[in-house]
Amino acid sequence: MSTVSLSFVDKDGNATVVKDAAIGDSLLDVAHDNGIDIEGACEGECACSTCHVILEEHVFEDLPEMSEAEEDMLDLAAGLTDTSRLACQVHVDAGFEGAVIRLPDEITNMLD
């Protein structure tokens, strides 16, 4: 299986490098597999916004368009940016090599 190296940066600016993110895995799975503190309250079902991440523009622009369900969930997310996505809905591809994925300062859990 092919992999890429990418980094997650938390709200305090601490970076965690993931050297073997498997192509095809969701960002949420990659985060959980590597001890990144990202909630994913709905377990990847696009029913909350707790896995909100902020992508670099070049990575964001190369992704498939988001679904209406993802757009609706992001509308409820705290700290929304122009390059926000839900980690459960984004799958790693070769374009993620060297990417920096930022975690927002706060999250909103629509399941609470």
Coordinates of C-alpha atoms in Angstrom, one line a residue:
M1 CA 0.0 0.0 0.0
S2 CA 1.3 3.4 -0.9
T3 CA 1.7 6.1 1.8
V4 CA 2.5 9.8 2.1
S5 CA 4.0 11.9 4.9
L6 CA 1.9 14.7 6.3
S7 CA 1.6 16.7 9.5
F8 CA -1.2 17.6 11.9
V9 CA -0.9 20.9 13.8
D10 CA -3.0 21.4 16.9
K11 CA -4.5 24.7 18.2
D12 CA -1.3 25.4 20.2
G13 CA 0.9 25.0 17.1
N14 CA 2.3 21.6 18.1
A15 CA 3.0 19.5 15.0
T16 CA 2.8 15.7 14.7
V17 CA 4.4 14.2 11.6
V18 CA 2.7 11.1 10.2
K19 CA 5.2 9.4 7.9
D20 CA 3.0 6.6 6.7
A21 CA -0.5 7.9 6.0
A22 CA -2.1 5.3 3.8
I23 CA -3.5 6.5 0.5
G24 CA -7.2 5.9 0.5
D25 CA -7.6 6.2 4.3
S26 CA -9.7 9.1 5.7
L27 CA -7.9 11.9 7.5
L28 CA -10.0 11.0 10.5
D29 CA -8.6 7.4 10.5
V30 CA -5.1 8.6 9.9
A31 CA -5.5 11.0 12.9
H32 CA -6.9 8.4 15.2
D33 CA -4.3 5.8 14.1
N34 CA -1.5 8.2 15.1
G35 CA -2.8 9.6 18.4
I36 CA -4.0 12.9 17.1
D37 CA -6.5 14.5 19.4
I38 CA -9.5 14.8 17.0
E39 CA -12.9 13.7 18.2
G40 CA -15.0 12.2 15.4
A41 CA -18.1 11.9 17.7
C42 CA -20.3 10.4 14.9
E43 CA -17.6 7.8 14.0
G44 CA -17.1 9.1 10.5
E45 CA -20.7 9.3 9.4
C46 CA -20.8 13.0 8.5
A47 CA -23.3 13.6 11.3
C48 CA -21.3 16.1 13.4
S49 CA -18.5 18.6 12.9
T50 CA -16.1 17.4 15.5
C51 CA -13.5 16.3 12.9
H52 CA -13.3 19.7 11.3
V53 CA -9.8 20.3 9.9
I54 CA -8.3 23.2 8.0
L55 CA -6.3 22.3 4.8
E56 CA -3.7 24.1 2.9
E57 CA -5.3 25.8 -0.2
H58 CA -3.4 23.7 -2.8
V59 CA -4.6 20.5 -1.1
F60 CA -8.1 21.8 -0.7
E61 CA -8.4 22.8 -4.3
D62 CA -7.3 19.3 -5.6
L63 CA -10.0 17.5 -3.6
P64 CA -13.3 16.3 -5.0
E65 CA -16.2 18.7 -4.2
M66 CA -17.8 18.2 -0.8
S67 CA -21.2 16.7 -0.5
E68 CA -24.2 18.7 0.5
A69 CA -24.2 16.8 3.8
E70 CA -20.6 17.8 4.5
E71 CA -21.4 21.4 3.6
D72 CA -24.4 21.4 6.0
M73 CA -22.3 20.0 8.9
L74 CA -19.5 22.5 8.2
D75 CA -22.0 25.4 8.3
L76 CA -22.3 24.5 12.0
A77 CA -18.6 24.2 12.7
A78 CA -16.8 26.7 14.9
G79 CA -13.8 28.5 13.3
L80 CA -14.9 27.8 9.7
T81 CA -12.4 28.8 7.0
D82 CA -12.4 28.8 3.2
T83 CA -10.4 25.6 3.3
S84 CA -12.3 23.7 6.0
R85 CA -13.3 20.1 5.5
L86 CA -14.5 17.2 7.7
A87 CA -11.7 14.7 8.2
C88 CA -14.1 11.8 7.9
Q89 CA -15.0 12.9 4.4
V90 CA -11.5 13.5 3.0
H91 CA -9.4 10.6 1.8
V92 CA -5.6 10.8 1.6
D93 CA -4.2 10.8 -1.9
A94 CA -0.7 11.5 -3.4
G95 CA -1.4 15.2 -3.2
F96 CA -1.2 15.1 0.6
E97 CA 2.6 14.5 0.5
G98 CA 4.1 17.1 2.8
A99 CA 0.7 18.6 3.6
V100 CA -0.1 20.4 6.9
I101 CA -3.5 19.8 8.3
R102 CA -4.5 22.2 11.0
L103 CA -7.0 21.6 13.8
P104 CA -9.3 24.5 14.7
D105 CA -9.1 26.4 17.9
E106 CA -12.4 25.0 19.0
I107 CA -15.0 22.4 17.9
T108 CA -18.8 22.2 17.9
N109 CA -20.4 18.9 18.7
M110 CA -23.8 18.8 17.1
L111 CA -24.5 15.4 18.7
D112 CA -24.5 16.9 22.3

